[in-house]
Short mmCIF file of C-alpha atoms (C1' of nucleotides) in Angstrom, two decimals:
data_model
loop_
_atom_site.label_atom_id
_atom_site.label_comp_id
_atom_site.label_asym_id
_atom_site.label_seq_id
_atom_site.Cartn_x
_atom_site.Cartn_y
_atom_site.Cartn_z
CA UNK A 1 112.03 119.71 92.13
CA UNK A 2 111.97 116.70 89.91
CA UNK A 3 113.22 116.89 86.35
CA UNK A 4 111.21 115.33 83.56
CA UNK A 5 113.17 112.86 81.44
CA UNK A 6 112.57 111.91 77.85
CA UNK A 7 110.90 108.52 77.72
CA UNK A 8 112.81 105.38 76.81
CA UNK A 9 111.29 104.15 73.55
CA UNK A 10 111.75 100.80 71.90
CA UNK A 11 112.54 102.25 68.50
CA UNK A 12 115.10 104.67 69.91
CA UNK A 13 116.84 101.85 71.75
CA UNK A 14 117.42 99.61 68.73
CA UNK A 15 118.35 102.54 66.50
CA UNK A 16 122.02 102.44 65.64
CA UNK A 17 122.54 98.97 67.07
CA UNK A 18 121.87 97.29 63.73
CA UNK A 19 119.14 95.23 65.31
CA UNK A 20 115.42 95.57 64.77
CA UNK A 21 112.64 95.92 67.30
CA UNK A 22 111.88 92.22 66.95
CA UNK A 23 115.08 91.22 68.73
CA UNK A 24 113.76 92.83 71.91
CA UNK A 25 110.76 90.54 71.82
CA UNK A 26 112.65 87.30 71.17
CA UNK A 27 115.19 88.03 73.88
CA UNK A 28 113.25 89.92 76.56
CA UNK A 29 109.59 89.48 75.69
CA UNK A 30 108.71 93.04 74.85
CA UNK A 31 109.05 96.26 76.73
CA UNK A 32 107.85 95.03 80.15
CA UNK A 33 110.29 92.14 79.92
CA UNK A 34 113.06 94.56 79.11
CA UNK A 35 112.25 96.64 82.18
CA UNK A 36 112.20 93.48 84.28
CA UNK A 37 115.60 92.52 82.91
CA UNK A 38 116.97 95.97 83.71
CA UNK A 39 115.63 95.80 87.26
CA UNK A 40 117.00 92.29 87.63
CA UNK A 41 120.42 93.47 86.47
CA UNK A 42 120.26 96.33 88.95
CA UNK A 43 119.53 94.10 91.92
CA UNK A 44 122.12 91.58 90.76
CA UNK A 45 124.79 94.26 90.62
CA UNK A 46 123.71 95.61 93.99
CA UNK A 47 123.88 92.16 95.55
CA UNK A 48 127.33 91.60 94.07
CA UNK A 49 128.46 94.96 95.36
CA UNK A 50 127.22 94.23 98.87
CA UNK A 51 128.68 90.72 98.76
CA UNK A 52 132.08 92.29 98.07
CA UNK A 53 131.97 94.24 101.34
CA UNK A 54 134.30 92.33 103.66
CA UNK A 55 133.22 91.02 107.02
CA UNK A 56 135.40 92.42 109.77
CA UNK A 57 135.33 91.92 113.50
CA UNK A 58 133.31 95.15 113.83
CA UNK A 59 129.82 94.21 112.67
CA UNK A 60 128.50 97.73 113.31
CA UNK A 61 131.14 99.04 110.95
CA UNK A 62 130.17 96.35 108.43
CA UNK A 63 126.52 97.34 108.62
CA UNK A 64 127.43 100.94 107.89
CA UNK A 65 129.82 99.82 105.13
CA UNK A 66 126.93 98.00 103.47
CA UNK A 67 125.00 101.24 103.54
CA UNK A 68 127.93 103.07 101.99
CA UNK A 69 128.15 100.48 99.20
CA UNK A 70 124.40 100.77 98.68
CA UNK A 71 124.58 104.54 98.35
CA UNK A 72 127.64 104.47 96.11
CA UNK A 73 126.03 101.91 93.84
CA UNK A 74 122.90 104.02 93.52
CA UNK A 75 124.69 107.32 92.92
CA UNK A 76 127.00 105.87 90.30
CA UNK A 77 124.04 104.68 88.24
CA UNK A 78 121.04 106.83 89.19
CA UNK A 79 118.94 105.73 86.20
CA UNK A 80 119.46 102.10 87.13
CA UNK A 81 118.46 102.81 90.72
CA UNK A 82 115.33 104.62 89.58
CA UNK A 83 114.48 101.70 87.31
CA UNK A 84 114.94 99.25 90.17
CA UNK A 85 112.21 100.96 92.15
CA UNK A 86 110.02 101.85 89.21
CA UNK A 87 106.74 100.00 89.19
CA UNK A 88 106.47 99.66 85.41
CA UNK A 89 107.57 96.04 85.46
CA UNK A 90 107.45 93.07 87.75
CA UNK A 91 110.49 91.50 89.29
CA UNK A 92 110.56 87.86 88.30
CA UNK A 93 113.32 86.67 90.60
CA UNK A 94 113.69 88.23 94.02
CA UNK A 95 116.69 86.14 94.93
CA UNK A 96 119.18 88.92 94.22
CA UNK A 97 117.21 91.47 96.23
CA UNK A 98 116.82 89.02 99.09
CA UNK A 99 120.53 88.23 99.00
CA UNK A 100 121.36 91.92 99.27
CA UNK A 101 118.99 92.39 102.18
CA UNK A 102 120.29 89.28 103.93
CA UNK A 103 123.72 90.89 104.08
CA UNK A 104 122.21 93.63 106.20
CA UNK A 105 120.40 91.15 108.43
CA UNK A 106 123.60 89.17 108.84
CA UNK A 107 125.54 92.23 109.91
CA UNK A 108 122.85 93.17 112.42
CA UNK A 109 122.81 89.63 113.83
CA UNK A 110 126.58 89.61 114.18
CA UNK A 111 126.49 92.96 115.92
CA UNK A 112 124.08 91.50 118.43
CA UNK A 113 126.22 88.41 118.91
CA UNK A 114 129.23 90.60 119.51
CA UNK A 115 127.32 92.15 122.39
CA UNK A 116 127.09 95.53 120.75
CA UNK A 117 123.28 95.49 120.64
CA UNK A 118 120.55 94.62 123.12
CA UNK A 119 119.83 90.88 123.21
CA UNK A 120 116.20 91.58 122.41
CA UNK A 121 117.08 93.31 119.15
CA UNK A 122 115.50 91.73 116.08
CA UNK A 123 118.09 91.77 113.26
CA UNK A 124 115.43 91.83 110.54
CA UNK A 125 113.64 94.77 112.09
CA UNK A 126 116.86 96.73 112.51
CA UNK A 127 117.96 95.89 108.97
CA UNK A 128 114.62 97.01 107.60
CA UNK A 129 114.86 100.30 109.46
CA UNK A 130 118.38 100.95 108.19
CA UNK A 131 117.42 99.98 104.66
CA UNK A 132 114.24 102.08 104.60
CA UNK A 133 116.01 105.14 105.98
CA UNK A 134 118.89 104.73 103.53
CA UNK A 135 116.49 104.13 100.68
CA UNK A 136 114.62 107.31 101.52
CA UNK A 137 117.78 109.39 101.61
CA UNK A 138 119.19 107.88 98.44
CA UNK A 139 115.90 108.23 96.60
CA UNK A 140 115.60 111.90 97.43
CA UNK A 141 119.19 112.51 96.37
CA UNK A 142 118.80 110.53 93.14
CA UNK A 143 115.63 112.47 92.32
CA UNK A 144 117.42 115.74 92.91
CA UNK A 145 115.33 116.75 95.91
CA UNK A 146 118.31 116.70 98.26
CA UNK A 147 121.85 117.68 97.21
CA UNK A 148 124.37 114.85 97.11
CA UNK A 149 126.62 116.51 99.70
CA UNK A 150 124.15 115.96 102.52
CA UNK A 151 123.90 112.22 101.94
CA UNK A 152 127.00 111.17 103.89
CA UNK A 153 126.40 113.26 107.04
CA UNK A 154 122.68 112.52 107.17
CA UNK A 155 123.15 108.81 106.54
CA UNK A 156 125.89 108.71 109.15
CA UNK A 157 123.67 110.36 111.72
CA UNK A 158 120.62 108.24 111.00
CA UNK A 159 122.56 104.98 110.99
CA UNK A 160 124.29 105.84 114.23
CA UNK A 161 120.99 106.85 115.79
CA UNK A 162 119.33 103.56 114.89
CA UNK A 163 122.24 101.46 116.12
CA UNK A 164 122.60 103.47 119.30
CA UNK A 165 118.90 103.05 119.98
CA UNK A 166 119.42 99.32 119.50
CA UNK A 167 121.85 99.33 122.38
CA UNK A 168 125.27 100.16 121.01
CA UNK A 169 127.47 102.66 122.82
CA UNK A 170 126.92 106.08 121.27
CA UNK A 171 130.54 107.10 120.87
CA UNK A 172 131.79 103.73 119.74
CA UNK A 173 128.89 103.40 117.30
CA UNK A 174 129.51 106.80 115.77
CA UNK A 175 133.18 105.98 115.35
CA UNK A 176 132.42 102.72 113.56
CA UNK A 177 129.90 104.33 111.24
CA UNK A 178 132.09 107.29 110.42
CA UNK A 179 135.00 105.00 109.71
CA UNK A 180 132.86 103.14 107.19
CA UNK A 181 131.93 106.34 105.39
CA UNK A 182 135.47 107.62 105.44
CA UNK A 183 136.76 104.36 103.96
CA UNK A 184 134.09 104.13 101.27
CA UNK B 16 107.75 92.75 94.37
CA UNK B 17 106.27 95.66 92.51
CA UNK B 18 103.02 95.34 90.61
CA UNK B 19 102.73 96.75 87.11
CA UNK B 20 99.83 99.16 86.69
CA UNK B 21 97.88 99.96 83.55
CA UNK B 22 99.00 103.30 82.19
CA UNK B 23 96.90 106.42 82.59
CA UNK B 24 95.88 107.46 79.09
CA UNK B 25 94.41 110.75 77.98
CA UNK B 26 91.56 109.18 76.05
CA UNK B 27 90.60 106.88 78.90
CA UNK B 28 90.47 109.85 81.28
CA UNK B 29 88.02 111.93 79.26
CA UNK B 30 85.88 108.92 78.40
CA UNK B 31 82.56 109.12 80.16
CA UNK B 32 83.08 112.67 81.34
CA UNK B 33 81.37 114.14 78.29
CA UNK B 34 84.44 116.20 77.58
CA UNK B 35 86.91 115.73 74.77
CA UNK B 36 90.68 115.43 74.86
CA UNK B 37 90.99 119.07 73.89
CA UNK B 38 89.74 120.24 77.29
CA UNK B 39 92.85 118.75 78.90
CA UNK B 40 95.03 120.95 76.74
CA UNK B 41 93.13 124.19 77.30
CA UNK B 42 92.98 123.66 81.05
CA UNK B 43 96.23 121.87 81.90
CA UNK B 44 98.42 122.19 78.85
CA UNK B 45 98.60 118.58 77.83
CA UNK B 46 99.61 115.45 79.65
CA UNK B 47 102.73 116.80 81.39
CA UNK B 48 100.71 119.73 82.67
CA UNK B 49 98.10 117.35 83.99
CA UNK B 50 100.74 115.38 85.86
CA UNK B 51 102.10 118.62 87.28
CA UNK B 52 98.63 119.59 88.42
CA UNK B 53 98.16 116.21 90.07
CA UNK B 54 101.47 116.52 91.87
CA UNK B 55 100.62 120.06 92.89
CA UNK B 56 97.31 118.89 94.27
CA UNK B 57 99.05 116.14 96.19
CA UNK B 58 101.49 118.48 97.88
CA UNK B 59 98.74 120.99 98.55
CA UNK B 60 96.64 118.35 100.29
CA UNK B 61 99.66 117.13 102.21
CA UNK B 62 100.48 120.65 103.37
CA UNK B 63 96.87 121.21 104.44
CA UNK B 64 96.90 117.93 106.30
CA UNK B 65 100.09 118.79 108.15
CA UNK B 66 98.86 122.29 108.86
CA UNK B 67 95.84 120.77 110.58
CA UNK B 68 98.04 118.95 113.09
CA UNK B 69 97.72 121.00 116.28
CA UNK B 70 100.70 122.43 118.11
CA UNK B 71 100.82 121.17 121.67
CA UNK B 72 103.29 121.84 124.44
CA UNK B 73 105.07 118.59 123.55
CA UNK B 74 106.98 119.40 120.38
CA UNK B 75 108.44 115.91 120.17
CA UNK B 76 104.93 114.54 120.12
CA UNK B 77 104.01 117.11 117.46
CA UNK B 78 106.94 116.08 115.30
CA UNK B 79 105.83 112.46 115.48
CA UNK B 80 102.21 113.49 114.85
CA UNK B 81 103.33 115.20 111.64
CA UNK B 82 104.90 111.93 110.60
CA UNK B 83 101.68 110.08 111.38
CA UNK B 84 99.69 112.55 109.28
CA UNK B 85 102.21 112.20 106.49
CA UNK B 86 101.92 108.41 106.51
CA UNK B 87 98.14 108.42 106.76
CA UNK B 88 97.87 110.87 103.89
CA UNK B 89 100.08 108.69 101.72
CA UNK B 90 98.39 105.40 102.55
CA UNK B 91 94.90 106.76 101.98
CA UNK B 92 95.83 107.81 98.44
CA UNK B 93 98.77 105.66 97.35
CA UNK B 94 98.45 106.59 93.67
CA UNK B 95 98.57 110.26 94.55
CA UNK B 96 101.66 109.71 96.67
CA UNK B 97 103.34 107.81 93.86
CA UNK B 98 102.48 110.60 91.45
CA UNK B 99 103.93 113.19 93.83
CA UNK B 100 107.35 111.52 93.67
CA UNK B 101 107.13 110.45 90.05
CA UNK B 102 109.57 112.27 87.83
CA UNK B 103 107.36 112.40 84.77
CA UNK B 104 106.46 116.03 85.33
CA UNK B 105 107.98 119.11 86.86
CA UNK B 106 106.62 120.81 89.94
CA UNK B 107 105.93 124.40 89.05
CA UNK B 108 105.28 125.73 92.53
CA UNK B 109 107.22 124.33 95.44
CA UNK B 110 105.48 126.51 98.00
CA UNK B 111 103.16 123.74 99.19
CA UNK B 112 106.00 121.24 99.55
CA UNK B 113 108.09 123.82 101.39
CA UNK B 114 105.20 124.67 103.69
CA UNK B 115 104.79 121.01 104.59
CA UNK B 116 108.49 120.63 105.31
CA UNK B 117 108.58 123.82 107.33
CA UNK B 118 106.08 122.29 109.73
CA UNK B 119 108.64 119.60 110.50
CA UNK B 120 111.41 122.15 110.95
CA UNK B 121 109.20 124.19 113.23
CA UNK B 122 108.44 121.21 115.43
CA UNK B 123 112.13 120.35 115.65
CA UNK B 124 113.02 123.91 116.54
CA UNK B 125 110.36 124.02 119.25
CA UNK B 126 111.59 120.74 120.68
CA UNK B 127 115.05 122.28 120.97
CA UNK B 128 113.67 125.42 122.56
CA UNK B 129 111.79 123.30 125.07
CA UNK B 130 115.12 121.86 126.11
CA UNK B 131 114.29 118.39 124.86
CA UNK B 132 117.13 118.37 122.33
CA UNK B 133 120.80 119.32 122.46
CA UNK B 134 121.35 123.05 121.90
CA UNK B 135 123.62 122.23 118.95
CA UNK B 136 120.89 120.39 117.10
CA UNK B 137 120.08 121.81 113.68
CA UNK B 138 116.30 121.69 113.18
CA UNK B 139 116.59 121.49 109.41
CA UNK B 140 118.99 118.57 109.58
CA UNK B 141 116.82 116.69 112.04
CA UNK B 142 113.68 117.39 110.01
CA UNK B 143 115.38 116.16 106.86
CA UNK B 144 116.45 112.96 108.57
CA UNK B 145 112.94 112.31 109.89
CA UNK B 146 111.40 113.11 106.53
CA UNK B 147 113.81 110.95 104.54
CA UNK B 148 113.40 107.99 106.87
CA UNK B 149 109.62 108.33 106.81
CA UNK B 150 109.60 108.78 103.07
CA UNK B 151 111.63 105.61 102.66
CA UNK B 152 109.30 103.58 104.83
CA UNK B 153 106.14 104.99 103.26
CA UNK B 154 107.50 104.51 99.75
CA UNK B 155 108.31 100.87 100.35
CA UNK B 156 104.88 100.28 101.88
CA UNK B 157 103.08 102.11 99.08
CA UNK B 158 104.99 100.08 96.50
CA UNK B 159 104.06 96.86 98.24
CA UNK B 160 107.61 95.96 99.23
CA UNK B 161 106.84 96.14 102.94
CA UNK B 162 103.49 95.19 104.46
CA UNK B 163 101.45 98.03 105.89
CA UNK B 164 101.43 96.54 109.38
CA UNK B 165 105.12 97.17 109.92
CA UNK B 166 104.87 100.88 109.16
CA UNK B 167 103.75 102.06 112.58
CA UNK B 168 106.27 100.10 114.68
CA UNK B 169 109.18 100.77 112.36
CA UNK B 170 108.35 104.47 112.03
CA UNK B 171 107.94 104.73 115.78
CA UNK B 172 111.32 103.15 116.39
CA UNK B 173 113.16 105.19 113.78
CA UNK B 174 111.62 108.48 114.88
CA UNK B 175 112.38 107.79 118.52
CA UNK B 176 115.94 106.78 117.63
CA UNK B 177 116.57 110.01 115.74
CA UNK B 178 115.11 112.20 118.46
CA UNK B 179 116.91 110.34 121.22
CA UNK B 180 120.17 110.73 119.33
CA UNK B 181 119.41 114.44 119.13
CA UNK B 182 119.39 114.58 122.91
CA UNK B 183 115.92 113.74 124.10
CA UNK B 184 115.43 111.35 126.98
CA UNK B 185 114.90 107.86 125.60
CA UNK B 186 111.89 106.89 127.65
CA UNK B 187 110.15 110.22 127.46
CA UNK B 188 110.80 110.43 123.72
CA UNK B 189 109.41 106.96 123.09
CA UNK B 190 106.29 107.81 125.10
CA UNK B 191 105.68 110.98 123.10
CA UNK B 192 106.15 109.24 119.77
CA UNK B 193 103.98 106.27 120.67
CA UNK B 194 101.26 108.59 121.90
CA UNK B 195 101.23 110.32 118.52
CA UNK B 196 100.84 107.03 116.69
CA UNK B 197 98.16 105.83 119.07
CA UNK B 198 96.18 109.04 118.61
CA UNK B 199 96.47 109.06 114.82
"C1'" DG C 12 121.77 67.48 50.71
"C1'" DC C 13 117.87 67.75 53.37
"C1'" DT C 14 115.06 68.98 57.25
"C1'" DG C 15 113.64 71.37 61.16
"C1'" DA C 16 114.06 74.75 64.47
"C1'" DA C 17 115.60 79.15 66.03
"C1'" DC C 18 116.13 83.81 65.02
"C1'" DC C 19 115.34 88.30 63.04
"C1'" DA C 20 113.99 92.09 59.37
"C1'" DT C 21 109.91 93.97 57.29
"C1'" DA C 22 105.27 95.55 57.14
"C1'" DG C 23 101.28 96.69 59.26
"C1'" DC C 24 97.63 97.25 63.17
"C1'" DG C 25 95.61 99.62 67.01
"C1'" DT C 26 96.49 103.22 70.23
"C1'" DT C 27 98.95 107.01 72.12
"C1'" DG C 28 99.83 112.24 72.85
"C1'" DC C 29 99.27 116.15 70.36
"C1'" DT C 30 97.89 119.83 66.79
"C1'" DA C 31 95.06 122.18 63.35
"C1'" DT C 32 90.65 123.65 62.33
"C1'" DG C 33 86.05 125.07 62.69
"C1'" DG C 34 81.74 125.87 65.32
"C1'" DC C 35 79.50 127.86 69.30
"C1'" DA C 36 78.79 130.37 72.97
"C1'" DT C 37 79.38 134.98 75.65
"C1'" DG C 38 80.16 139.84 76.22
"C1'" DA C 39 81.76 144.33 74.89
"C1'" DT C 40 81.14 148.02 71.36
"C1'" DG C 41 78.96 150.98 67.83
"C1'" DC D 22 69.86 145.84 68.12
"C1'" DA D 23 73.56 144.40 65.24
"C1'" DT D 24 78.45 143.36 65.00
"C1'" DC D 25 82.63 141.92 66.11
"C1'" DA D 26 86.07 139.81 69.18
"C1'" DT D 27 87.37 136.50 72.34
"C1'" DG D 28 87.62 132.15 74.74
"C1'" DC D 29 86.43 127.42 74.81
"C1'" DC D 30 85.68 122.81 73.08
"C1'" DA D 31 84.40 118.84 69.58
"C1'" DT D 32 86.15 116.76 65.45
"C1'" DA D 33 89.65 115.05 62.35
"C1'" DG D 34 94.00 113.91 61.45
"C1'" DC D 35 99.33 113.30 62.18
"C1'" DA D 36 103.61 111.24 63.81
"C1'" DA D 37 105.17 107.91 66.92
"C1'" DC D 38 104.43 104.33 70.09
"C1'" DG D 39 104.31 99.07 71.51
"C1'" DC D 40 103.24 95.03 69.53
"C1'" DT D 41 102.07 91.09 66.15
"C1'" DA D 42 101.98 88.49 61.81
"C1'" DT D 43 104.73 86.84 58.29
"C1'" DG D 44 108.42 85.43 55.52
"C1'" DG D 45 113.45 85.00 54.82
"C1'" DT D 46 117.94 83.57 56.66
"C1'" DT D 47 121.10 80.70 59.23
"C1'" DC D 48 122.80 76.63 61.17
"C1'" DA D 49 122.97 72.22 63.69
"C1'" DG D 50 121.88 67.08 63.11
"C1'" DC D 51 121.22 63.10 60.28
#
DNA sequence: GCTGAACCATAGCGTTGCTATGGCATGATG
DNA sequence: CATCATGCCATAGCAACGCTATGGTTCAGC
């Protein structure tokens, strides 16, 4: 189900780089600091990736496109994604993670303003639901529990279901979401 | 965001038990074998917990009740849940995990047979979507990213959205799902 | 040219998972 | 009853781990 990986050791990392183990301590503050830096880099890249998703006049499509970018980013660097959600180190600065999440909230808010969603819809709640569902799917795929082929259809269906439940028209919603996955 | 935990060491485990480190090797085959046994135990308990959820004449309610049992099981033993989806060890026997998942598939299939869902609905696909979304929510809660209070409302909404998208009546679906969460 | 700070290579400490070895039970066999 | 074989565990020790102490090197500023 899950494959065991050889551990990342400090000595193995510096081997061949010409540097000694001490450099890791002066620059990152030991192994926990290195893990924090890796996680930070992961969230920074993710935020940059989501920030590059253009805003169109179809906010539902944009919300799905953010999900596509999220999934692509995770599948291109599975180890980085695993490290981002590994609890071996703290995350010093949550600004990058918050920035990434705010993109989702913004898309949900715009979808509501466009009249696609019920006026009573809370953008943060909807964004959290989309994120959690996408995170679950991506995690299972990255861990090898689910095959990668099922990600797109399952994510499409779940995203469309959540947005339709939030008030969007079923057919129009599905079209927007599928267009995002086809473009990504 | 995520809290660093002190590592589980072999010597610390046997300390105070009167046993030596050697017993771990004769019984479990070292540290990887111990992790595998822990994961196995986790999935076995989860399967037993889901098997104890009674089948009623409302399969949609049963599907949601399985999700409630899943979440309760994870939140009562967060470390065990983390270990179950930690990739540090292989899972020798997937029978328990499959049995747990089959309960979800069974509930989805019964909901379709009851006429609650579209005839074209694939029970496995729906079960996978529900599982992945629930796993994402539970994982984020267990890791401390999301507060525990939001689990029930978010899970309720996501489950109802998926089942409604699969063809169930929105109001009736929501009532069944909320009843499951209220009972759990 | 001198000084001070920043940086890193080396050596070593305590701890980790793991293995080799020997002692101690228990049970079958003659 | 004596003997041997087998399974199990405590002890000791090994290689490797993360980490720290220390001393050497480099380079800017006066």
